[in-house]
mmCIF file of C-alpha atoms in Angstrom:
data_model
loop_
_atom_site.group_PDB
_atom_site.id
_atom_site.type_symbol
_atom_site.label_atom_id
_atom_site.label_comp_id
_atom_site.label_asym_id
_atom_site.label_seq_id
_atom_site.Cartn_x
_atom_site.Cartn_y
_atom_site.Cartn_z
ATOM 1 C CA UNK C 1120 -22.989 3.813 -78.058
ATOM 2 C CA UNK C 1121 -22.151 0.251 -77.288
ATOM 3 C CA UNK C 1122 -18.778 0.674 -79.255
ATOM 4 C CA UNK C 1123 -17.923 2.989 -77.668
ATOM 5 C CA UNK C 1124 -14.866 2.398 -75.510
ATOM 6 C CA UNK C 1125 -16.104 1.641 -71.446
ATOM 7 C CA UNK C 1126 -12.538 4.123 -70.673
ATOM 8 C CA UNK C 1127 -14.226 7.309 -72.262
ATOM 9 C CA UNK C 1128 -17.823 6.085 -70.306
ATOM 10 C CA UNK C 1129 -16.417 6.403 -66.919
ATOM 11 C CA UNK C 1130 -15.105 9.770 -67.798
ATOM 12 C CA UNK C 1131 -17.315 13.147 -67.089
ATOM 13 C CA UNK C 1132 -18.086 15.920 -69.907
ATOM 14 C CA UNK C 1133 -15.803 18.368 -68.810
ATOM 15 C CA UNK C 1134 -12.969 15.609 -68.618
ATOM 16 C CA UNK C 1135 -14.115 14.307 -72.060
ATOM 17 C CA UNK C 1136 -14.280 18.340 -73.814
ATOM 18 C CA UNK C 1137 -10.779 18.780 -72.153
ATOM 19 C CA UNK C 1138 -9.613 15.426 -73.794
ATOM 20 C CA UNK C 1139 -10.796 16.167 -77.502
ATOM 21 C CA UNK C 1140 -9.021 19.577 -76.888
ATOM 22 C CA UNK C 1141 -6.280 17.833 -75.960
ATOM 23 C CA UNK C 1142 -6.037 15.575 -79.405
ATOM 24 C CA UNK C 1143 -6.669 19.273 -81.432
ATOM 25 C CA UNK C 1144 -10.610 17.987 -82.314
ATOM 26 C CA UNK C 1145 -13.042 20.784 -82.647
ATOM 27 C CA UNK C 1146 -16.645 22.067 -83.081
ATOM 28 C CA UNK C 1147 -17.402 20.146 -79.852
ATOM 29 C CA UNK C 1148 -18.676 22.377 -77.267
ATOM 30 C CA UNK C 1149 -22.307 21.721 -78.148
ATOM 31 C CA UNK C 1150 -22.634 17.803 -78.440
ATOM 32 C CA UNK C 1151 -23.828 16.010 -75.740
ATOM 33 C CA UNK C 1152 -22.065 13.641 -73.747
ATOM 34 C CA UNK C 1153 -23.084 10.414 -75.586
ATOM 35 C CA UNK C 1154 -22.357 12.322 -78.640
ATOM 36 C CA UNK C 1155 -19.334 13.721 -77.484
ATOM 37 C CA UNK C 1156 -18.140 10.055 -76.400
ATOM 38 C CA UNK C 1157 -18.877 8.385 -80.023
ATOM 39 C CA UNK C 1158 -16.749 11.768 -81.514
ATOM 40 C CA UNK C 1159 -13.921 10.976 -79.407
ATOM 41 C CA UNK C 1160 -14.083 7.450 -79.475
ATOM 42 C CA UNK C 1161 -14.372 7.615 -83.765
ATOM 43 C CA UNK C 1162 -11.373 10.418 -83.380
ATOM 44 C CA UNK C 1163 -8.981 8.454 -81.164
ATOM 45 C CA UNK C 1164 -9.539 5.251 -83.421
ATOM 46 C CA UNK C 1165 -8.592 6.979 -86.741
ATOM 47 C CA UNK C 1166 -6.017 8.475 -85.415
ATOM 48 C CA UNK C 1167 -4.547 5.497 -83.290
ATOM 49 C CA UNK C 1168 -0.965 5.681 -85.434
ATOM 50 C CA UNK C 1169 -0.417 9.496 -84.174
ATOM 51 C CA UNK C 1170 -1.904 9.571 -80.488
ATOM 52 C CA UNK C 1171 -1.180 5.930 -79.083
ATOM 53 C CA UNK C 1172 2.222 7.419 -77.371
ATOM 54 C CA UNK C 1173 0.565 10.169 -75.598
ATOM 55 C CA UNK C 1174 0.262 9.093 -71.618
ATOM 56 C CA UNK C 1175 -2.657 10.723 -71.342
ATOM 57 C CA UNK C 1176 -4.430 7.884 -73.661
ATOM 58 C CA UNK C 1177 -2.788 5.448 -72.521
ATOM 59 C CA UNK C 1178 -6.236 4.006 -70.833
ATOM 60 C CA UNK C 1179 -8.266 4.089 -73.960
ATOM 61 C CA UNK C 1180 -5.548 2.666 -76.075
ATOM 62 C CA UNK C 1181 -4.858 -0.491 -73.162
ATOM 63 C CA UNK C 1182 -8.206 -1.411 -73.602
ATOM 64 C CA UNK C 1183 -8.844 -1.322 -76.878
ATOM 65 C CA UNK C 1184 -6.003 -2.806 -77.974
ATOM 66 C CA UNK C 1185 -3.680 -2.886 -81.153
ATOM 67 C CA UNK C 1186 -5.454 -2.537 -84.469
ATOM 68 C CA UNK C 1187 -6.037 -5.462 -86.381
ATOM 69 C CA UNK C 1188 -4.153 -5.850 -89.934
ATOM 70 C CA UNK C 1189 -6.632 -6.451 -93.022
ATOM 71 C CA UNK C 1190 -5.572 -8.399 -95.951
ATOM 72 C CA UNK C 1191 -6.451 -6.117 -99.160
ATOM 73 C CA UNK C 1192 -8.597 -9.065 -100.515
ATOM 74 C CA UNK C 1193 -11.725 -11.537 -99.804
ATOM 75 C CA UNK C 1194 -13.952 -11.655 -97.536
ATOM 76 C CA UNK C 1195 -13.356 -14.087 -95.026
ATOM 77 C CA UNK C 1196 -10.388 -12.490 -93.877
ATOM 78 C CA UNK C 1197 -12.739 -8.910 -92.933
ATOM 79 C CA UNK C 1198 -14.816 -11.859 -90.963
ATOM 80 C CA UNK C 1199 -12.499 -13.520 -89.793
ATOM 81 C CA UNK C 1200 -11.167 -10.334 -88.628
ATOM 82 C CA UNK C 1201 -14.590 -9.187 -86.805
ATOM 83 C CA UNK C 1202 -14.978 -12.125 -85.054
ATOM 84 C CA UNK C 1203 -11.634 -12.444 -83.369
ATOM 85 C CA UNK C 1204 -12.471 -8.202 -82.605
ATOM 86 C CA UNK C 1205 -15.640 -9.191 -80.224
ATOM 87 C CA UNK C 1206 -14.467 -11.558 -78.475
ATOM 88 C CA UNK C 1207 -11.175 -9.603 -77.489
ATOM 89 C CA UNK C 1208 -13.576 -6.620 -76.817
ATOM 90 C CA UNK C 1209 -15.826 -7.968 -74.576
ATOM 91 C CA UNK C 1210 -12.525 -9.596 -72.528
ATOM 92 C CA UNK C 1211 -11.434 -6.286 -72.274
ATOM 93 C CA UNK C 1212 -14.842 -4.250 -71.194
ATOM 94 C CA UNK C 1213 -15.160 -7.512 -68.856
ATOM 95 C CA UNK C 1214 -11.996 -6.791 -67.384
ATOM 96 C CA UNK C 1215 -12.211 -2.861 -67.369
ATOM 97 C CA UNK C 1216 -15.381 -3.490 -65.065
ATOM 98 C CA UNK C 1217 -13.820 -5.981 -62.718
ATOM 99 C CA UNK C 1218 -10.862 -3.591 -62.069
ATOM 100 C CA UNK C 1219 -14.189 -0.833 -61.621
ATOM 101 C CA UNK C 1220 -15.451 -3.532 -59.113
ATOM 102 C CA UNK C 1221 -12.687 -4.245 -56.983
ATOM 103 C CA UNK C 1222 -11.807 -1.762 -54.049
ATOM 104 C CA UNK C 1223 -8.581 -0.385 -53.883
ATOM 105 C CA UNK C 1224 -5.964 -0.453 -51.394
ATOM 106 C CA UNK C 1225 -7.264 2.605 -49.925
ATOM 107 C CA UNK C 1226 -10.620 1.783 -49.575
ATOM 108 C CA UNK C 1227 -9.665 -1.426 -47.881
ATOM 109 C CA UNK C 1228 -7.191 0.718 -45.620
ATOM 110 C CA UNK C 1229 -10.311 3.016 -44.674
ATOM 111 C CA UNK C 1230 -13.014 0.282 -44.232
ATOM 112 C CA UNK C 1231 -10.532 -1.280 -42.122
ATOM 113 C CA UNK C 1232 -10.367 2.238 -39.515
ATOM 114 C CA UNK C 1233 -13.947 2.104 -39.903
ATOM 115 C CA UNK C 1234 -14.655 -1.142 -39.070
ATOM 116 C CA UNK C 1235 -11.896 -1.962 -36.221
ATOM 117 C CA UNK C 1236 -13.315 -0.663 -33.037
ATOM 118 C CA UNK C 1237 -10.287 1.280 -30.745
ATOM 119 C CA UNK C 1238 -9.062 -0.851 -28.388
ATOM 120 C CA UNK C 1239 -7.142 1.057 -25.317
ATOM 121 C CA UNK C 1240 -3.664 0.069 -24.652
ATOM 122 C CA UNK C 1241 -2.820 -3.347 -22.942
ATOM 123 C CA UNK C 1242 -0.727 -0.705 -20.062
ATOM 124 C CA UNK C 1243 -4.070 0.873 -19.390
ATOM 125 C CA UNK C 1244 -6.183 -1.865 -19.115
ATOM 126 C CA UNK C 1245 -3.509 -3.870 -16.559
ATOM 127 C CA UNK C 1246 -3.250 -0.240 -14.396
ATOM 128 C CA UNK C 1247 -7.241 -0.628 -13.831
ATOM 129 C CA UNK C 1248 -7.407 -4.340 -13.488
ATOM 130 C CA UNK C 1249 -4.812 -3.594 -10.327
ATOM 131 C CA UNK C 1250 -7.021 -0.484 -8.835
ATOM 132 C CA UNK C 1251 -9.244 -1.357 -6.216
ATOM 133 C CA UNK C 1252 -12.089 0.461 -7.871
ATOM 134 C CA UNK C 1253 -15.267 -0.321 -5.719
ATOM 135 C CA UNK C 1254 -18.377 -1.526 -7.093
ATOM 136 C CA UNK C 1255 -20.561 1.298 -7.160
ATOM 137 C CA UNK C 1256 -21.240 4.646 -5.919
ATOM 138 C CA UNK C 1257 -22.854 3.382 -2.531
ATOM 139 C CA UNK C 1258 -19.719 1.282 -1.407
ATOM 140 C CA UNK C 1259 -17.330 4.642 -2.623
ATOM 141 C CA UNK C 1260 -19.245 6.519 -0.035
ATOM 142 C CA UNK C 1261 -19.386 3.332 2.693
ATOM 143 C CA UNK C 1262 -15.590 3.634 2.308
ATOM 144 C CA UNK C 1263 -15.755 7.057 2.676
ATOM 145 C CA UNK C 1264 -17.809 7.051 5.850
ATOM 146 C CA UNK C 1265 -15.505 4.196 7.458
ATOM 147 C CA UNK C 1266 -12.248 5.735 6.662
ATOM 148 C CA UNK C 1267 -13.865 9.242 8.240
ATOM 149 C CA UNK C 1268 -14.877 7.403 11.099
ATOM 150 C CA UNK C 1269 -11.552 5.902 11.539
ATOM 151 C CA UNK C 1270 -9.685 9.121 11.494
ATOM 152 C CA UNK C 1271 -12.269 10.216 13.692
ATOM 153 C CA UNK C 1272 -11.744 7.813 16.488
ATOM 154 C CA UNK C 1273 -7.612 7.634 16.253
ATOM 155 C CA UNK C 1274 -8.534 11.688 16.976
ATOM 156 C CA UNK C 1275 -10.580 11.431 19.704
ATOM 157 C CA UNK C 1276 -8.393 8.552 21.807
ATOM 158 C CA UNK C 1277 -5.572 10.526 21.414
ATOM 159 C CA UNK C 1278 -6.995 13.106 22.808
ATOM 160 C CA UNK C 1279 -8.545 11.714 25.348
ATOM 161 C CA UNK C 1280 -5.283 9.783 26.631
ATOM 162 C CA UNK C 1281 -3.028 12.831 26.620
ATOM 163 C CA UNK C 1282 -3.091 15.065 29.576
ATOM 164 C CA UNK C 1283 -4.892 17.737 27.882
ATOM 165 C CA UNK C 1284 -8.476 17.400 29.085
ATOM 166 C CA UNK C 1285 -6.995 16.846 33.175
ATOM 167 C CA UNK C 1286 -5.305 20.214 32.936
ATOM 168 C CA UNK C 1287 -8.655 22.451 31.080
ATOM 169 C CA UNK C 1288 -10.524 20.917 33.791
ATOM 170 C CA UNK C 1289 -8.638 21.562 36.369
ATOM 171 C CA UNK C 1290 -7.854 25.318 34.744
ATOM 172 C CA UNK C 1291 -11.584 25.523 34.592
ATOM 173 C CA UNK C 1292 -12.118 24.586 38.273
ATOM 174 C CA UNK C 1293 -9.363 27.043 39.520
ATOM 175 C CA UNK C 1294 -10.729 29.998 37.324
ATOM 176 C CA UNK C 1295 -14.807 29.224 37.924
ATOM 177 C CA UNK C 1296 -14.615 31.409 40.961
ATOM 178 C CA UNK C 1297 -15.356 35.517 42.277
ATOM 179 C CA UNK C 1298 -11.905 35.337 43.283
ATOM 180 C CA UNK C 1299 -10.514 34.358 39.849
ATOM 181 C CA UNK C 1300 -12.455 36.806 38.601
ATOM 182 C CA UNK C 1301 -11.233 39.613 41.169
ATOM 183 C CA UNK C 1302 -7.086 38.520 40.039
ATOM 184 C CA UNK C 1303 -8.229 38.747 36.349
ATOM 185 C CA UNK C 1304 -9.718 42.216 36.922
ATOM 186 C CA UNK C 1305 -6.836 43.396 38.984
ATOM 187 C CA UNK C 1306 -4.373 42.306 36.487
ATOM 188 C CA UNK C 1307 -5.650 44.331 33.367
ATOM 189 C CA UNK C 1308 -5.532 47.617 35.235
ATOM 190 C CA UNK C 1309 -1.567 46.379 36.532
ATOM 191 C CA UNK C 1310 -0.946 45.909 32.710
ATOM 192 C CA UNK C 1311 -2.214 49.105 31.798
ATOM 193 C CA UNK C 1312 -0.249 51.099 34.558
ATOM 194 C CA UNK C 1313 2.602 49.324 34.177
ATOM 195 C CA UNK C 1314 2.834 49.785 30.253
ATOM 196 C CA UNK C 1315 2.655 53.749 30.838
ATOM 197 C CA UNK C 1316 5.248 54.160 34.120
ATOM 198 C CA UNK C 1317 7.484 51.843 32.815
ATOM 199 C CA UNK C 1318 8.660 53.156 29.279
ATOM 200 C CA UNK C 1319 10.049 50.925 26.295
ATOM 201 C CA UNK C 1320 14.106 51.577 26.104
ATOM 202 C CA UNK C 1321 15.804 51.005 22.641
ATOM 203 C CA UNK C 1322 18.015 48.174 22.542
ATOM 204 C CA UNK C 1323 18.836 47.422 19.045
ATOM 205 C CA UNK C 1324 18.111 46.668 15.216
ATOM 206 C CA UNK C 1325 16.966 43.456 14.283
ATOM 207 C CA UNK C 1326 17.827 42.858 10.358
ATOM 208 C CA UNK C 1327 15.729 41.794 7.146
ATOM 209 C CA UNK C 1328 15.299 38.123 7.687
ATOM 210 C CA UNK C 1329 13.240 37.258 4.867
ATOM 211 C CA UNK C 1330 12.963 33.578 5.306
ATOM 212 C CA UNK C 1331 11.320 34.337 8.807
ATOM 213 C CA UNK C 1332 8.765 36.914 7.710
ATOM 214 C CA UNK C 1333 11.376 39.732 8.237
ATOM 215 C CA UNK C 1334 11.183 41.685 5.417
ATOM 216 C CA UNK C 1335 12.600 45.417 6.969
ATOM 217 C CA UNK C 1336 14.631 46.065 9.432
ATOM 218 C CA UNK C 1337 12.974 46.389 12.831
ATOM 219 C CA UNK C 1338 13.916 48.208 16.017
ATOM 220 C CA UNK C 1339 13.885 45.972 19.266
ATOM 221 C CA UNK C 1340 12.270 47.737 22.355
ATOM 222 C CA UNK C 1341 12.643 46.641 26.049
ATOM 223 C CA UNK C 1342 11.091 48.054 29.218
ATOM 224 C CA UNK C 1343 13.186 50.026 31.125
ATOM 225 C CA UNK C 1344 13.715 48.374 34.081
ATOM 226 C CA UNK C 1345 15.700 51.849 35.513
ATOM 227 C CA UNK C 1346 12.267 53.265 35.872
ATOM 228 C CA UNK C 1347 11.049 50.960 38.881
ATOM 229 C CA UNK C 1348 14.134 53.214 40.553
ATOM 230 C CA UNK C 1349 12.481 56.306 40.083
ATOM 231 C CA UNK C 1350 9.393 58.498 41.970
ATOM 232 C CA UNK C 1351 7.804 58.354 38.741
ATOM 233 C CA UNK C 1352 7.111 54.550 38.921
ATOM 234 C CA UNK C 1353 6.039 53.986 42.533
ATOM 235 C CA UNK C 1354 4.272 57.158 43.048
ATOM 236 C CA UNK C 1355 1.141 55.684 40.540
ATOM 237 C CA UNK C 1356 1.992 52.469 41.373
ATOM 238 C CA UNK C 1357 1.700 52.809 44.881
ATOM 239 C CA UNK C 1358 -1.455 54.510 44.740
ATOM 240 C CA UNK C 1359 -2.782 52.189 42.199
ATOM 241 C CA UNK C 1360 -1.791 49.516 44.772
ATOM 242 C CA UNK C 1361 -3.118 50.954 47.981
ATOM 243 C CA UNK C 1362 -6.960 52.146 45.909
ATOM 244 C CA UNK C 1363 -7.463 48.743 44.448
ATOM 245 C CA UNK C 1364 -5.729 45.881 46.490
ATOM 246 C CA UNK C 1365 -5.065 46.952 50.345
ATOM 247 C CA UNK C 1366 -7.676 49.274 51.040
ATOM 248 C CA UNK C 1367 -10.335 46.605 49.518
ATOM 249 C CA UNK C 1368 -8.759 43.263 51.011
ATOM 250 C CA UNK C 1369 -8.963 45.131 54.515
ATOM 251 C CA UNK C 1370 -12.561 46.007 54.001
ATOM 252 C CA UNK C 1371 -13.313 42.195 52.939
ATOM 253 C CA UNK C 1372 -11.417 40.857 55.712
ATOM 254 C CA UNK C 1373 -13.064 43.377 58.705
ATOM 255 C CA UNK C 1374 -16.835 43.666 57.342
ATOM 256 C CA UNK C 1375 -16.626 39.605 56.004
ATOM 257 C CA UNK C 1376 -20.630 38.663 55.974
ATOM 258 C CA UNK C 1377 -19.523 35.329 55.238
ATOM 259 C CA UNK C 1378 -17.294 34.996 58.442
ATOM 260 C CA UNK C 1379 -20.248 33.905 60.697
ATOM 261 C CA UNK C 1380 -21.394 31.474 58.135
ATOM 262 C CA UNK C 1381 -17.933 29.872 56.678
ATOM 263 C CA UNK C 1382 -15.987 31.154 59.686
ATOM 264 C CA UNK C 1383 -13.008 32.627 58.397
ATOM 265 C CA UNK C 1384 -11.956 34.024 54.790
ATOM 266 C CA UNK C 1385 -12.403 37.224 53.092
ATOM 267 C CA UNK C 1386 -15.960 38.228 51.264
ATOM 268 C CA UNK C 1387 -15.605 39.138 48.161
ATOM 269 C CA UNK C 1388 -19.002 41.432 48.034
ATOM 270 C CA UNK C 1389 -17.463 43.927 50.169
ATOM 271 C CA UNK C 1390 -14.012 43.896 48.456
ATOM 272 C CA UNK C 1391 -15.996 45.005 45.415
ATOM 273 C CA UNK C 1392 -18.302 47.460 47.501
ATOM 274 C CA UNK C 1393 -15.108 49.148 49.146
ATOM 275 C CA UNK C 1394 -13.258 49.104 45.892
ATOM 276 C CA UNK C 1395 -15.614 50.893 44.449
ATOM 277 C CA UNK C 1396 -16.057 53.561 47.276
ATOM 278 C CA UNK C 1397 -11.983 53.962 47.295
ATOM 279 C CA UNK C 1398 -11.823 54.569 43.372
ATOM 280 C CA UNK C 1399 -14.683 56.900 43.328
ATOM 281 C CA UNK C 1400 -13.336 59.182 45.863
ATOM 282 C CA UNK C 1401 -10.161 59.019 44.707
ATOM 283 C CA UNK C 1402 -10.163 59.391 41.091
ATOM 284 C CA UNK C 1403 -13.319 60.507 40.718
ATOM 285 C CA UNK C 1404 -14.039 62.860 43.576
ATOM 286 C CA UNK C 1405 -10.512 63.807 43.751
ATOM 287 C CA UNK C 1406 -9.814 63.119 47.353
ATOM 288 C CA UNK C 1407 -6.398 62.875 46.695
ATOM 289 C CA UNK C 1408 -4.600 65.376 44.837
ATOM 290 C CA UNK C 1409 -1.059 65.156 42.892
ATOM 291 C CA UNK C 1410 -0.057 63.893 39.597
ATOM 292 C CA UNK C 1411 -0.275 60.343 40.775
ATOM 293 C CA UNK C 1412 -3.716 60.457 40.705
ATOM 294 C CA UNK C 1413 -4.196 61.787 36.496
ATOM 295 C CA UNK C 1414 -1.375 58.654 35.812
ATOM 296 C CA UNK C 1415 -3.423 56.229 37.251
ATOM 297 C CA UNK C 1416 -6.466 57.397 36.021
ATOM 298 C CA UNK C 1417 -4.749 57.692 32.542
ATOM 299 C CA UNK C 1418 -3.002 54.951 32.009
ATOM 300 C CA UNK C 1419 -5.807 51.945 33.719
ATOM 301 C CA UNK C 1420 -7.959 50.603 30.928
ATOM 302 C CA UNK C 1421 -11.253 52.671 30.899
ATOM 303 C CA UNK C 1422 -9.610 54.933 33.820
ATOM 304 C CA UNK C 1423 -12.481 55.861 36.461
ATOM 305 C CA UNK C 1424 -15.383 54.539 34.793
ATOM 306 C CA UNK C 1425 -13.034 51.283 34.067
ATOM 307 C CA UNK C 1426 -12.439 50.633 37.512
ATOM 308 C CA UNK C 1427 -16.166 50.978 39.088
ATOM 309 C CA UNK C 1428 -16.753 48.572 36.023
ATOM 310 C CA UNK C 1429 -14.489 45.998 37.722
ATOM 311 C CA UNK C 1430 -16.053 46.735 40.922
ATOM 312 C CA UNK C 1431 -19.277 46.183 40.263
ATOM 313 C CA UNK C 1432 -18.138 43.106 38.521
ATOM 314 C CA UNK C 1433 -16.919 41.705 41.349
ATOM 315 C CA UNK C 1434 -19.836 42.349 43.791
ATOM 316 C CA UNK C 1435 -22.163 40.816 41.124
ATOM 317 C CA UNK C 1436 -20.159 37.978 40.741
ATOM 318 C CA UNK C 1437 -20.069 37.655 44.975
ATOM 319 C CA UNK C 1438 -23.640 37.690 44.991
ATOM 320 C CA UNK C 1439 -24.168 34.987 42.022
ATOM 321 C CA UNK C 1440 -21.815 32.220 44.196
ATOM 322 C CA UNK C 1441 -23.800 33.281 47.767
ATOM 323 C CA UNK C 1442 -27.366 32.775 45.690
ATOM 324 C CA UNK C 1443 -25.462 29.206 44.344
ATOM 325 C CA UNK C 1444 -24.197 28.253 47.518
ATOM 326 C CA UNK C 1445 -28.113 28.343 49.172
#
């Protein structure tokens, strides 16, 4: 076993069995390895002159060297002969284990990668050297809350310095009254009538616009302004007119409870009380007959029962400002 050659050591069974198949030995499929490495090792010596050419021995035969030439007589020369043999043997074994010993290229390569730790690129580390990262999560949201407070502020002078809050208030002041109240009133019912005596007129076509949010073609409509020339317009209208703004604003003006107090001015509890009186008998009594009446009735938001709404609306709302004013 120690003769053996430390090439056919380092090689496995199967390795070594397709290696003596490879020379043309046989009746070796039942040795064991250490067997089967002294039968190849015996083979490939005696047969040195025949197989040293093959590449696929060229380890064994590197390592073993070139055979040694024996003089046909005496006996010093077959000792001299073994002792230079050891000593170039055990060279060779020592030198078959250092090249066994020393890592390869590769494994250098790979304990290299293992060993280097991955360093990020020198662009990457400048780029967050020159953010102004903060230094932990409680300053991020300090510099959150300041720059929201900022914003905040810019908002609110702005506001504050533009005309903006002068004219609500003032819109508020003007509108914060029964009167107000009374003209809001009296304008949805003058919508409403006027949508349905005054007719929309065809004018024209207005083409696909896409980039405007056109995207079919769409007929323009106007109100026909020919109508206020007709019977069919002032007839309603006139009604409308004389039920919910003269009749009223005479009936405030004469039977004013708040004359003897304010001295002067209209009241607006009884416009709402005599308002109401008007419509009912009118439109829904029927005190006054023609087709005026059904139009007005018709086309007034709620019709009837709309306008007593608005009436009682405006007496509550006459009644609220007296109890305010006490």
């Amino acid at each position: 076993m120690s003769n053996v050659a430390y090439w056919l050591q380092r090689q496995r069974k199967p390795d070594l069995q397709n290696l003596a198949a490879h020379v043309g030995m046989k009746d070796f499929d039942n040795l064991l390895k250490t067997e089967l490495e002294v039968a190849v090792d015996n083979y490939l010596r005696a047969n040195q002159t025949r197989l040293q050419n093959d590449l696929q021995l060229s380890g064994f035969y590197k390592r073993i060297g070139s055979p040694i030439k024996r003089e046909s007589g005496g006996v010093t020369t077959s000792s001299a002969a073994e002792e230079v043999k050891k000593p170039k043997q055990r060279r060779q074994t020592l030198k078959a284990r250092e090249e066994l010993d020393q890592p390869s290229d590769n494994d250098a390569q790979l304990a290299l990668t293992t060993t280097t730790p991955h360093t990020p690129p020198s662009s990457t580390l400048s780029l967050a050297r020159r953010l102004p990262l903060p230094a932990s999560p409680s300053l991020l949201a300090d510099r959150i809350e300041e720059q929201t407070t900022s914003l905040t502020n810019s908002a609110s002078t702005l506001y504050t310095s533009s005309p903006i809050p002068t004219t609500l208030y003032n819109l508020r002041a003007r509108l914060s009254s029964v009167t107000s109240i009374q003209l809001l009133i009296l304008a949805i019912e003058a919508f409403g009538l006027f949508r349905h005596v005054v007719p929309l007129k065809y004018l024209t076509t207005i083409p696909a616009i896409p980039a405007l949010g056109i995207h079919s073609e769409t007929a323009l409509r106007l109100p026909d302004l020919f109508a206020l020339l007709t019977v069919q317009f002032w007839g309603p209208f006139g009604l409308w007119v004389g039920t919910s703004i003269l009749l009223p604003a005479m009936g405030a003006w004469f039977l004013n409870l708040r004359a003897q107090a304010e001295g002067g001015g209209y009241d607006p509890v009884a416009f709402g009380v005599v308002k109401g009186l008007v419509g009912w008998i009118v439109y829904v009594r029927g005190g006054v007959g023609g087709d005026s009446t059904g139009v007005v009735e018709g086309s007034v938001p709620g019709g009837s029962v709309g306008m007593m709404i608005g009436a009682g609306v405006a007496v509550l709302g006459g009644l609220y400002e007296a109890v305010l004013r006490k």
